[in-house]
Amino acid sequence: MLSVEKLSIQSDEVNLLSPISFELKPGKIMGVIGASGSGKSLLASAILGDIPKGFSRGGKVTFSTEGLANSDDSFASVASVALAAQSATVLDPLRTVLTQLLRRVKLTTQRKAESTQSALLKTTLNTQSQYTQLINRQIARCYPHQLSGGMAKKALLAQASWQQTDYILADEPCCGLDSQSAQDIYAHLSYLAKQETRGVLVISHNLKQLLSVADEILVLQEGQLVERTTPDKILSGMSHPYTQALWQAIPANWHKEKVKYAEIA
Amino acid sequence: MLKLSNGHLAYGIGEQTGIQFPDIELLPGQSLGLFGPSGLGKSSLAKVLAGIEALSGGELVLPEKQSGLANPVQWIFQQPEFAFNPRLTLRASLEESWRGEGYQSLLAQFAILPSWLDRRPSQVSGGQLQRINILRALTESTQYLICDEITAHLDMLTQQQIWQSLGQYTKERKLARLVISHDEELLGQVCDSIIYWS
């Protein structure tokens, strides 16, 4: 289990992220929603121990594995958490997607021999699996500039999920994608959680997409946790006014009144 | 009137490749949606309509461009950071396309604070910059707006605010819009009719 306890980021003048606590269990998908600037990406960076210059962090992040003693890493060790970044600019422009995958696997795998991992990766690309639905050989052969927006997002998620970490943080994995690509990506995230029993944290500004996959949702507003809720609660109207406003901002709901309690029955 | 019939754009060398565009007819005051998956050429279509890319086949009728004034067909796209000169203040960029300060009276309607205008594009947020980008496209000579995924990168609260401001304003001025998006629900909210391109 990944436990976040009173995690915060602040300087003497400003509070970027107010103390926030939650746990992410293997096999579960936790969504994080909020407007731009609400601290969603900061939360992911803070879990990884990466803090903006001039700021300090408070609280702690711990990992515990079933049957093993708690490992108090203080902050996420590379072996436990992988980040699927928001922007494709983190891809190396001079290497193909496949080369980058192999390199990433090499850099992060200590437990298994790298050659086994590389062989595994190549085999995976040649067989039909959830992984080849995410990224096929055609994408793997491309350089980043040859990828469309959707392909790039898939390559980013592939990099993160190939690392065999217990937890995945996906920062806006579907931002700007058409609905088919978004569905492919959410299907993969579900697979990582439900089939591979990893803990998945998905950051998004699209509440509608989160409602369909998340087990729980954290709602952030200006660096503060507004509430920790579930899709069912949101859909039945039992939520904070800010969460309601986010629900009403989904285009299909623009002219709708807020969800009424009566609709549940 | 803005009208495209049987439009075709060829690319590549020596190959029979290219994009066949759907027919489009846009009348003043109308809001037309264009829906389709990634990779069809929606943004190429926007470039053709904005007069940036020339058609290789078909017929295109565009409103007349008056010398010294901004293009009556304005293309607004997804990433406003590519639409501004990074060295100019936002005020300078606005005045460049408005040929003056005519935009001032619209700042409040588009929820833009006057203090942002003395900054450069990199010093405001994506949502703030997109609002200024939209305002920049609404010059007095503008008649047609090509809204190419203009809110796809923004959070939904900002998206809603932007479409409310833009909807009200285009109605007042009877501007025509072509709204390109892969969010069908959004198109349902902001368009009179939708072209499904596949």
CSV table of C-alpha atoms in Angstrom, one decimal:
chain,number,residue,atom,x,y,z
A,1,MET,CA,0.0,0.0,0.0
A,2,LEU,CA,1.2,3.5,-0.8
A,3,SER,CA,0.3,5.8,2.1
A,4,VAL,CA,0.5,9.5,1.8
A,5,GLU,CA,0.4,11.2,5.2
A,6,LYS,CA,0.0,15.0,5.5
A,7,LEU,CA,2.0,15.6,2.3
A,8,SER,CA,2.4,19.3,1.7
A,9,ILE,CA,4.5,21.7,-0.3
A,10,GLN,CA,5.2,25.2,0.9
A,11,SER,CA,7.6,28.1,1.2
A,12,ASP,CA,7.6,30.9,3.8
A,13,GLU,CA,5.1,32.9,1.7
A,14,VAL,CA,2.9,30.4,-0.1
A,15,ASN,CA,1.2,27.1,0.4
A,16,LEU,CA,1.2,25.2,-2.9
A,17,LEU,CA,-0.2,22.0,-1.5
A,18,SER,CA,-2.0,21.9,1.8
A,19,PRO,CA,-1.4,18.7,3.9
A,20,ILE,CA,-3.1,15.8,2.2
A,21,SER,CA,-3.5,12.2,3.3
A,22,PHE,CA,-4.7,9.1,1.5
A,23,GLU,CA,-3.8,5.6,0.7
A,24,LEU,CA,-3.6,3.9,-2.7
A,25,LYS,CA,-4.1,0.2,-2.6
A,26,PRO,CA,-2.8,-2.3,-5.2
A,27,GLY,CA,-5.6,-3.1,-7.7
A,28,LYS,CA,-7.3,0.2,-7.2
A,29,ILE,CA,-7.6,3.3,-9.4
A,30,MET,CA,-7.6,6.6,-7.6
A,31,GLY,CA,-8.6,9.6,-9.7
A,32,VAL,CA,-7.5,13.2,-9.0
A,33,ILE,CA,-9.6,16.0,-10.4
A,34,GLY,CA,-9.5,19.8,-10.2
A,35,ALA,CA,-9.2,22.9,-12.3
A,36,SER,CA,-5.9,24.1,-13.8
A,37,GLY,CA,-3.5,25.2,-11.1
A,38,SER,CA,-5.3,23.2,-8.4
A,39,GLY,CA,-2.1,21.2,-7.6
A,40,LYS,CA,-2.8,17.9,-9.3
A,41,SER,CA,0.6,17.6,-11.0
A,42,LEU,CA,2.3,18.9,-7.9
A,43,LEU,CA,0.8,16.1,-5.9
A,44,ALA,CA,2.3,13.6,-8.3
A,45,SER,CA,5.7,15.3,-8.1
A,46,ALA,CA,5.5,15.5,-4.4
A,47,ILE,CA,4.8,11.7,-4.2
A,48,LEU,CA,8.0,11.2,-6.2
A,49,GLY,CA,9.9,13.6,-3.9
A,50,ASP,CA,10.4,16.2,-6.7
A,51,ILE,CA,9.7,19.6,-5.3
A,52,PRO,CA,9.9,23.0,-7.1
A,53,LYS,CA,12.9,25.1,-6.3
A,54,GLY,CA,12.7,27.2,-3.2
A,55,PHE,CA,9.9,25.1,-1.7
A,56,SER,CA,10.0,22.5,1.0
A,57,ARG,CA,7.8,19.5,1.6
A,58,GLY,CA,6.1,18.2,4.7
A,59,GLY,CA,4.6,14.8,5.6
A,60,LYS,CA,5.7,11.5,4.3
A,61,VAL,CA,5.0,8.8,1.7
A,62,THR,CA,5.5,5.2,2.7
A,63,PHE,CA,5.1,1.8,1.0
A,64,SER,CA,4.2,-1.5,2.6
A,65,THR,CA,3.9,-4.8,0.8
A,66,GLU,CA,1.7,-7.6,2.1
A,67,GLY,CA,3.7,-10.0,4.3
A,68,LEU,CA,6.7,-7.8,4.4
A,69,ALA,CA,7.7,-5.2,7.0
A,70,ASN,CA,6.9,-1.7,6.2
A,71,SER,CA,9.5,0.0,4.1
A,72,ASP,CA,9.7,3.6,5.2
A,73,ASP,CA,11.4,5.1,2.1
A,74,SER,CA,10.3,8.5,3.2
A,75,PHE,CA,9.8,9.1,-0.5
A,76,ALA,CA,9.0,7.0,-3.4
A,77,SER,CA,11.9,4.9,-4.6
A,78,VAL,CA,12.2,4.6,-8.3
A,79,ALA,CA,11.5,0.9,-8.1
A,80,SER,CA,8.1,1.4,-6.5
A,81,VAL,CA,6.5,4.1,-8.6
A,82,ALA,CA,6.5,5.1,-12.2
A,83,LEU,CA,5.2,8.3,-13.7
A,84,ALA,CA,3.5,8.6,-17.1
A,85,ALA,CA,4.3,12.3,-17.7
A,86,GLN,CA,1.7,14.7,-19.1
A,87,SER,CA,3.9,16.1,-21.9
A,88,ALA,CA,5.6,14.1,-24.7
A,89,THR,CA,8.5,16.5,-24.4
A,90,VAL,CA,10.0,14.0,-21.9
A,91,LEU,CA,10.5,11.5,-24.8
A,92,ASP,CA,14.0,11.6,-26.2
A,93,PRO,CA,13.8,13.1,-29.7
A,94,LEU,CA,16.8,11.1,-31.0
A,95,ARG,CA,15.7,7.6,-30.1
A,96,THR,CA,12.9,5.4,-31.3
A,97,VAL,CA,10.2,4.5,-28.8
A,98,LEU,CA,11.5,1.0,-28.6
A,99,THR,CA,15.0,2.0,-27.8
A,100,GLN,CA,13.7,4.3,-25.1
A,101,LEU,CA,11.6,1.5,-23.6
A,102,LEU,CA,14.7,-0.8,-23.5
A,103,ARG,CA,16.8,2.0,-21.9
A,104,ARG,CA,14.2,2.7,-19.4
A,105,VAL,CA,13.8,-1.0,-18.5
A,106,LYS,CA,17.6,-1.2,-18.1
A,107,LEU,CA,17.9,1.9,-15.9
A,108,THR,CA,15.1,0.8,-13.5
A,109,THR,CA,15.4,-2.9,-13.3
A,110,GLN,CA,17.7,-4.3,-10.7
A,111,ARG,CA,15.8,-7.3,-9.7
A,112,LYS,CA,15.9,-9.2,-12.9
A,113,ALA,CA,18.7,-9.4,-15.4
A,114,GLU,CA,18.3,-6.8,-18.0
A,115,SER,CA,18.7,-9.2,-20.9
A,116,THR,CA,15.6,-11.1,-19.6
A,117,GLN,CA,13.7,-7.9,-19.5
A,118,SER,CA,14.8,-6.9,-23.0
A,119,ALA,CA,13.9,-10.3,-24.4
A,120,LEU,CA,10.5,-10.1,-22.6
A,121,LEU,CA,9.9,-6.7,-24.1
A,122,LYS,CA,10.6,-7.9,-27.6
A,123,THR,CA,8.5,-11.0,-27.1
A,124,THR,CA,5.7,-8.9,-25.8
A,125,LEU,CA,5.7,-6.7,-28.9
A,126,ASN,CA,5.4,-9.9,-31.1
A,127,THR,CA,2.4,-11.4,-29.3
A,128,GLN,CA,-1.1,-10.3,-28.8
A,129,SER,CA,-1.6,-8.8,-25.4
A,130,GLN,CA,-3.0,-5.8,-23.6
A,131,TYR,CA,0.4,-4.2,-24.1
A,132,THR,CA,0.4,-4.6,-27.9
A,133,GLN,CA,-3.1,-3.0,-27.9
A,134,LEU,CA,-1.5,0.0,-26.2
A,135,ILE,CA,1.6,0.2,-28.3
A,136,ASN,CA,2.2,-1.9,-31.4
A,137,ARG,CA,5.4,-2.4,-33.4
A,138,GLN,CA,4.5,0.4,-35.7
A,139,ILE,CA,4.5,2.9,-32.8
A,140,ALA,CA,7.6,1.2,-31.3
A,141,ARG,CA,9.6,1.9,-34.5
A,142,CYS,CA,8.8,5.6,-34.6
A,143,TYR,CA,10.9,8.5,-33.4
A,144,PRO,CA,8.9,10.9,-31.2
A,145,HIS,CA,8.3,13.5,-34.0
A,146,GLN,CA,6.6,10.8,-36.1
A,147,LEU,CA,4.0,10.2,-33.4
A,148,SER,CA,0.5,11.7,-33.3
A,149,GLY,CA,-0.6,13.1,-30.0
A,150,GLY,CA,-2.5,9.9,-29.1
A,151,MET,CA,0.5,7.7,-30.1
A,152,ALA,CA,2.8,9.8,-27.9
A,153,LYS,CA,0.5,9.5,-24.9
A,154,LYS,CA,0.5,5.7,-25.5
A,155,ALA,CA,4.3,5.7,-25.7
A,156,LEU,CA,4.5,7.6,-22.4
A,157,LEU,CA,2.1,5.2,-20.6
A,158,ALA,CA,4.0,2.2,-22.1
A,159,GLN,CA,7.2,3.5,-20.7
A,160,ALA,CA,5.7,3.9,-17.3
A,161,SER,CA,3.9,0.5,-17.2
A,162,TRP,CA,6.7,-1.5,-18.7
A,163,GLN,CA,8.8,-0.8,-15.6
A,164,GLN,CA,7.1,-3.4,-13.4
A,165,THR,CA,6.5,-0.9,-10.5
A,166,ASP,CA,3.8,-1.5,-8.0
A,167,TYR,CA,2.4,1.9,-8.5
A,168,ILE,CA,1.7,4.1,-11.6
A,169,LEU,CA,1.0,7.8,-11.6
A,170,ALA,CA,-0.6,8.9,-14.9
A,171,ASP,CA,-0.7,12.7,-15.4
A,172,GLU,CA,-3.4,13.7,-17.8
A,173,PRO,CA,-3.0,10.5,-19.9
A,174,CYS,CA,-5.8,11.4,-22.3
A,175,CYS,CA,-5.7,15.2,-22.5
A,176,GLY,CA,-6.6,16.3,-26.0
A,177,LEU,CA,-7.2,12.8,-27.4
A,178,ASP,CA,-10.1,11.6,-29.5
A,179,SER,CA,-12.5,9.3,-27.7
A,180,GLN,CA,-11.2,6.0,-29.2
A,181,SER,CA,-7.6,6.8,-28.1
A,182,ALA,CA,-8.9,7.8,-24.7
A,183,GLN,CA,-10.8,4.6,-24.4
A,184,ASP,CA,-7.6,2.6,-25.3
A,185,ILE,CA,-5.7,4.4,-22.6
A,186,TYR,CA,-8.3,3.9,-19.9
A,187,ALA,CA,-8.6,0.3,-20.8
A,188,HIS,CA,-4.9,-0.1,-20.3
A,189,LEU,CA,-5.0,1.7,-16.9
A,190,SER,CA,-7.8,-0.6,-15.8
A,191,TYR,CA,-5.8,-3.6,-16.9
A,192,LEU,CA,-2.8,-2.4,-14.9
A,193,ALA,CA,-5.0,-2.1,-11.8
A,194,LYS,CA,-7.4,-5.0,-12.1
A,195,GLN,CA,-5.3,-7.7,-13.9
A,196,GLU,CA,-1.8,-6.8,-12.7
A,197,THR,CA,-2.8,-5.6,-9.3
A,198,ARG,CA,-1.0,-2.3,-9.4
A,199,GLY,CA,-2.1,0.9,-7.7
A,200,VAL,CA,-2.9,3.5,-10.2
A,201,LEU,CA,-3.3,7.3,-9.6
A,202,VAL,CA,-4.9,9.1,-12.6
A,203,ILE,CA,-4.8,12.8,-12.8
A,204,SER,CA,-7.3,14.4,-15.1
A,205,HIS,CA,-9.4,17.5,-15.7
A,206,ASN,CA,-12.1,15.4,-17.3
A,207,LEU,CA,-14.4,14.2,-14.6
A,208,LYS,CA,-16.5,12.3,-17.1
A,209,GLN,CA,-13.6,10.0,-18.0
A,210,LEU,CA,-12.7,9.5,-14.4
A,211,LEU,CA,-16.2,8.6,-13.4
A,212,SER,CA,-16.1,5.5,-15.6
A,213,VAL,CA,-12.8,4.0,-14.3
A,214,ALA,CA,-11.9,5.4,-10.9
A,215,ASP,CA,-12.7,3.5,-7.6
A,216,GLU,CA,-12.2,6.7,-5.7
A,217,ILE,CA,-11.7,10.4,-6.6
A,218,LEU,CA,-9.7,13.1,-4.8
A,219,VAL,CA,-11.1,16.6,-5.6
A,220,LEU,CA,-8.5,19.4,-5.4
A,221,GLN,CA,-9.0,23.1,-5.4
A,222,GLU,CA,-6.2,25.6,-5.2
A,223,GLY,CA,-3.9,23.1,-3.4
A,224,GLN,CA,-6.4,21.9,-0.9
A,225,LEU,CA,-8.2,18.6,-0.8
A,226,VAL,CA,-11.9,19.5,-1.1
A,227,GLU,CA,-13.1,16.0,-0.6
A,228,ARG,CA,-12.4,12.3,-1.1
A,229,THR,CA,-15.3,10.7,-2.8
A,230,THR,CA,-16.4,8.0,-5.2
A,231,PRO,CA,-18.1,8.1,-8.6
A,232,ASP,CA,-21.3,6.7,-7.1
A,233,LYS,CA,-21.5,9.6,-4.6
A,234,ILE,CA,-20.9,12.2,-7.4
A,235,LEU,CA,-23.5,10.6,-9.6
A,236,SER,CA,-26.0,10.5,-6.9
A,237,GLY,CA,-25.5,14.2,-6.0
A,238,MET,CA,-23.9,13.6,-2.6
A,239,SER,CA,-20.9,15.8,-3.1
A,240,HIS,CA,-19.3,19.1,-2.2
A,241,PRO,CA,-20.5,22.2,-4.2
A,242,TYR,CA,-17.2,22.4,-5.9
A,243,THR,CA,-17.4,18.8,-7.1
A,244,GLN,CA,-20.9,19.6,-8.3
A,245,ALA,CA,-19.6,22.5,-10.3
A,246,LEU,CA,-17.1,20.3,-12.0
A,247,TRP,CA,-19.8,17.8,-12.8
A,248,GLN,CA,-22.0,20.5,-14.2
A,249,ALA,CA,-19.1,21.7,-16.4
A,250,ILE,CA,-19.2,18.5,-18.4
A,251,PRO,CA,-20.7,19.7,-21.7
A,252,ALA,CA,-23.6,17.2,-21.6
A,253,ASN,CA,-24.6,18.7,-18.2
A,254,TRP,CA,-24.3,22.4,-19.0
A,255,HIS,CA,-27.9,23.2,-18.7
A,256,LYS,CA,-28.8,20.6,-16.2
A,257,GLU,CA,-29.7,21.4,-12.6
A,258,LYS,CA,-27.4,19.8,-10.1
A,259,VAL,CA,-28.1,16.1,-9.5
A,260,LYS,CA,-31.1,15.6,-7.3
A,261,TYR,CA,-31.2,13.1,-4.5
A,262,ALA,CA,-34.6,11.9,-5.9
A,263,GLU,CA,-32.9,10.5,-9.0
A,264,ILE,CA,-31.2,7.8,-7.0
A,265,ALA,CA,-34.5,6.1,-6.2
B,1,MET,CA,-20.3,33.4,-47.4
B,2,LEU,CA,-17.7,30.7,-46.8
B,3,LYS,CA,-18.1,27.7,-49.0
B,4,LEU,CA,-15.9,24.7,-49.7
B,5,SER,CA,-17.0,22.1,-52.3
B,6,ASN,CA,-15.2,19.0,-53.4
B,7,GLY,CA,-12.0,20.3,-51.7
B,8,HIS,CA,-8.9,18.2,-52.0
B,9,LEU,CA,-5.4,18.7,-50.6
B,10,ALA,CA,-2.5,16.7,-52.0
B,11,TYR,CA,0.7,16.0,-50.1
B,12,GLY,CA,3.7,13.7,-50.6
B,13,ILE,CA,5.7,13.4,-53.8
B,14,GLY,CA,4.7,11.2,-56.6
B,15,GLU,CA,2.0,9.5,-54.6
B,16,GLN,CA,-1.7,9.5,-54.9
B,17,THR,CA,-2.2,10.6,-51.3
B,18,GLY,CA,-4.1,13.5,-49.9
B,19,ILE,CA,-7.1,14.7,-48.0
B,20,GLN,CA,-10.6,14.8,-49.4
B,21,PHE,CA,-12.5,17.4,-47.4
B,22,PRO,CA,-16.3,17.3,-46.6
B,23,ASP,CA,-18.3,20.1,-48.3
B,24,ILE,CA,-18.8,23.1,-46.0
B,25,GLU,CA,-21.2,26.0,-46.2
B,26,LEU,CA,-21.1,28.6,-43.5
B,27,LEU,CA,-23.5,31.5,-43.3
B,28,PRO,CA,-23.3,34.6,-41.0
B,29,GLY,CA,-24.6,33.8,-37.5
B,30,GLN,CA,-24.3,30.1,-38.0
B,31,SER,CA,-22.4,27.7,-35.7
B,32,LEU,CA,-21.4,24.6,-37.5
B,33,GLY,CA,-19.6,21.6,-35.8
B,34,LEU,CA,-17.1,19.3,-37.4
B,35,PHE,CA,-16.6,16.0,-35.6
B,36,GLY,CA,-14.1,13.4,-36.5
B,37,PRO,CA,-11.3,11.2,-35.1
B,38,SER,CA,-7.6,12.3,-35.0
B,39,GLY,CA,-5.6,12.2,-38.2
B,40,LEU,CA,-8.4,12.9,-40.7
B,41,GLY,CA,-7.1,16.4,-41.5
B,42,LYS,CA,-9.3,18.6,-39.4
B,43,SER,CA,-6.6,21.1,-38.8
B,44,SER,CA,-5.5,21.0,-42.5
B,45,LEU,CA,-9.1,22.0,-43.3
B,46,ALA,CA,-8.8,24.9,-40.8
B,47,LYS,CA,-5.7,26.1,-42.5
B,48,VAL,CA,-7.3,25.9,-45.9
B,49,LEU,CA,-10.3,28.0,-44.7
B,50,ALA,CA,-8.0,30.5,-43.1
B,51,GLY,CA,-6.2,30.9,-46.4
B,52,ILE,CA,-2.9,29.6,-45.0
B,53,GLU,CA,-2.8,26.5,-47.1
B,54,ALA,CA,-3.9,26.4,-50.8
B,55,LEU,CA,-6.3,23.7,-52.1
B,56,SER,CA,-5.0,21.4,-54.8
B,57,GLY,CA,-8.5,20.7,-56.1
B,58,GLY,CA,-12.1,21.8,-55.6
B,59,GLU,CA,-13.7,25.2,-55.1
B,60,LEU,CA,-13.3,27.6,-52.2
B,61,VAL,CA,-15.3,30.8,-51.7
B,62,LEU,CA,-13.9,33.1,-49.1
B,63,PRO,CA,-15.1,36.5,-47.9
B,64,GLU,CA,-13.1,39.4,-49.4
B,65,LYS,CA,-10.1,40.5,-47.5
B,66,GLN,CA,-9.7,44.3,-47.1
B,67,SER,CA,-6.2,45.6,-47.3
B,68,GLY,CA,-4.8,46.9,-44.0
B,69,LEU,CA,-7.3,44.9,-41.9
B,70,ALA,CA,-7.1,41.5,-40.3
B,71,ASN,CA,-8.3,38.4,-42.3
B,72,PRO,CA,-12.1,38.1,-42.0
B,73,VAL,CA,-11.6,34.4,-41.4
B,74,GLN,CA,-9.8,33.9,-38.1
B,75,TRP,CA,-8.3,30.5,-37.1
B,76,ILE,CA,-8.0,29.9,-33.4
B,77,PHE,CA,-6.2,26.7,-32.4
B,78,GLN,CA,-5.6,24.4,-29.5
B,79,GLN,CA,-2.2,25.7,-28.3
B,80,PRO,CA,-2.3,29.4,-27.8
B,81,GLU,CA,1.4,29.4,-26.9
B,82,PHE,CA,2.2,28.9,-30.6
B,83,ALA,CA,-0.1,31.8,-31.6
B,84,PHE,CA,1.8,34.6,-30.0
B,85,ASN,CA,5.2,36.2,-30.5
B,86,PRO,CA,7.0,35.2,-27.3
B,87,ARG,CA,8.9,38.5,-27.2
B,88,LEU,CA,5.9,40.8,-27.4
B,89,THR,CA,3.6,41.7,-24.5
B,90,LEU,CA,0.1,40.5,-24.8
B,91,ARG,CA,-1.1,44.1,-25.2
B,92,ALA,CA,1.2,44.5,-28.2
B,93,SER,CA,-0.1,41.3,-29.8
B,94,LEU,CA,-3.7,42.4,-29.3
B,95,GLU,CA,-3.1,45.8,-30.7
B,96,GLU,CA,-1.3,44.4,-33.7
B,97,SER,CA,-4.3,42.4,-34.9
B,98,TRP,CA,-7.0,44.9,-33.7
B,99,ARG,CA,-5.0,47.8,-35.3
B,100,GLY,CA,-5.6,49.8,-32.1
B,101,GLU,CA,-7.3,49.5,-28.7
B,102,GLY,CA,-10.8,48.5,-29.8
B,103,TYR,CA,-10.5,45.3,-27.8
B,104,GLN,CA,-10.6,47.2,-24.5
B,105,SER,CA,-14.3,47.1,-24.1
B,106,LEU,CA,-14.4,43.3,-24.4
B,107,LEU,CA,-11.9,42.5,-21.6
B,108,ALA,CA,-14.5,42.0,-18.9
B,109,GLN,CA,-16.8,39.9,-21.1
B,110,PHE,CA,-14.0,37.4,-21.7
B,111,ALA,CA,-12.8,37.5,-18.0
B,112,ILE,CA,-9.5,39.0,-18.9
B,113,LEU,CA,-7.8,41.2,-16.3
B,114,PRO,CA,-6.1,44.3,-17.7
B,115,SER,CA,-3.0,43.6,-15.6
B,116,TRP,CA,-2.3,40.4,-17.6
B,117,LEU,CA,-1.7,42.4,-20.8
B,118,ASP,CA,1.6,43.8,-19.7
B,119,ARG,CA,3.0,40.2,-19.5
B,120,ARG,CA,4.5,38.0,-22.1
B,121,PRO,CA,2.8,34.8,-23.3
B,122,SER,CA,4.9,32.6,-21.0
B,123,GLN,CA,3.8,34.6,-17.9
B,124,VAL,CA,0.1,33.7,-18.0
B,125,SER,CA,-1.6,30.4,-17.6
B,126,GLY,CA,-2.9,28.3,-20.6
B,127,GLY,CA,-6.5,29.3,-19.9
B,128,GLN,CA,-5.7,33.0,-19.6
B,129,LEU,CA,-3.7,32.9,-22.8
B,130,GLN,CA,-6.4,31.2,-24.7
B,131,ARG,CA,-8.9,33.8,-23.6
B,132,ILE,CA,-6.6,36.5,-24.9
B,133,ASN,CA,-6.0,34.5,-28.1
B,134,ILE,CA,-9.7,34.3,-28.7
B,135,LEU,CA,-10.1,38.1,-28.1
B,136,ARG,CA,-7.3,38.7,-30.5
B,137,ALA,CA,-9.3,36.9,-33.2
B,138,LEU,CA,-12.4,38.9,-32.7
B,139,THR,CA,-11.3,42.0,-34.5
B,140,GLU,CA,-13.8,44.4,-36.1
B,141,SER,CA,-13.2,42.9,-39.6
B,142,THR,CA,-13.7,39.3,-38.4
B,143,GLN,CA,-16.7,37.5,-39.9
B,144,TYR,CA,-15.8,33.8,-39.5
B,145,LEU,CA,-14.2,32.0,-36.7
B,146,ILE,CA,-12.5,28.6,-37.1
B,147,CYS,CA,-12.4,27.2,-33.6
B,148,ASP,CA,-10.0,24.3,-33.8
B,149,GLU,CA,-10.2,22.4,-30.5
B,150,ILE,CA,-9.9,25.7,-28.7
B,151,THR,CA,-10.7,24.3,-25.2
B,152,ALA,CA,-9.3,20.7,-25.5
B,153,HIS,CA,-6.4,21.5,-23.2
B,154,LEU,CA,-8.3,23.4,-20.6
B,155,ASP,CA,-10.1,22.3,-17.5
B,156,MET,CA,-13.9,22.0,-17.8
B,157,LEU,CA,-14.8,25.0,-15.7
B,158,THR,CA,-12.6,27.2,-17.9
B,159,GLN,CA,-14.0,25.5,-21.0
B,160,GLN,CA,-17.5,26.3,-19.9
B,161,GLN,CA,-16.7,30.0,-19.2
B,162,ILE,CA,-15.0,30.5,-22.5
B,163,TRP,CA,-17.9,29.0,-24.5
B,164,GLN,CA,-20.4,31.1,-22.6
B,165,SER,CA,-18.5,34.3,-23.3
B,166,LEU,CA,-17.9,33.4,-26.9
B,167,GLY,CA,-21.5,32.2,-27.5
B,168,GLN,CA,-22.9,35.4,-26.2
B,169,TYR,CA,-20.5,37.6,-28.2
B,170,THR,CA,-20.8,35.8,-31.6
B,171,LYS,CA,-24.6,36.0,-31.2
B,172,GLU,CA,-24.5,39.7,-30.7
B,173,ARG,CA,-22.2,40.2,-33.7
B,174,LYS,CA,-23.7,37.5,-35.9
B,175,LEU,CA,-20.3,35.9,-36.4
B,176,ALA,CA,-20.2,32.5,-38.0
B,177,ARG,CA,-18.3,29.7,-36.4
B,178,LEU,CA,-16.9,26.4,-37.5
B,179,VAL,CA,-16.2,24.4,-34.3
B,180,ILE,CA,-13.8,21.6,-34.7
B,181,SER,CA,-13.7,19.1,-31.9
B,182,HIS,CA,-13.7,15.4,-31.0
B,183,ASP,CA,-15.9,16.1,-28.1
B,184,GLU,CA,-19.4,15.3,-29.5
B,185,GLU,CA,-21.1,16.5,-26.4
B,186,LEU,CA,-19.4,19.9,-26.6
B,187,LEU,CA,-20.5,20.3,-30.2
B,188,GLY,CA,-24.0,19.4,-29.3
B,189,GLN,CA,-24.0,22.3,-26.8
B,190,VAL,CA,-22.4,25.0,-29.0
B,191,CYS,CA,-23.5,24.2,-32.6
B,192,ASP,CA,-26.6,24.4,-34.6
B,193,SER,CA,-25.6,21.5,-36.8
B,194,ILE,CA,-22.8,19.0,-36.9
B,195,ILE,CA,-20.8,17.5,-39.8
B,196,TYR,CA,-19.6,13.9,-39.0
B,197,TRP,CA,-16.4,13.4,-40.9
B,198,SER,CA,-15.0,9.8,-41.1
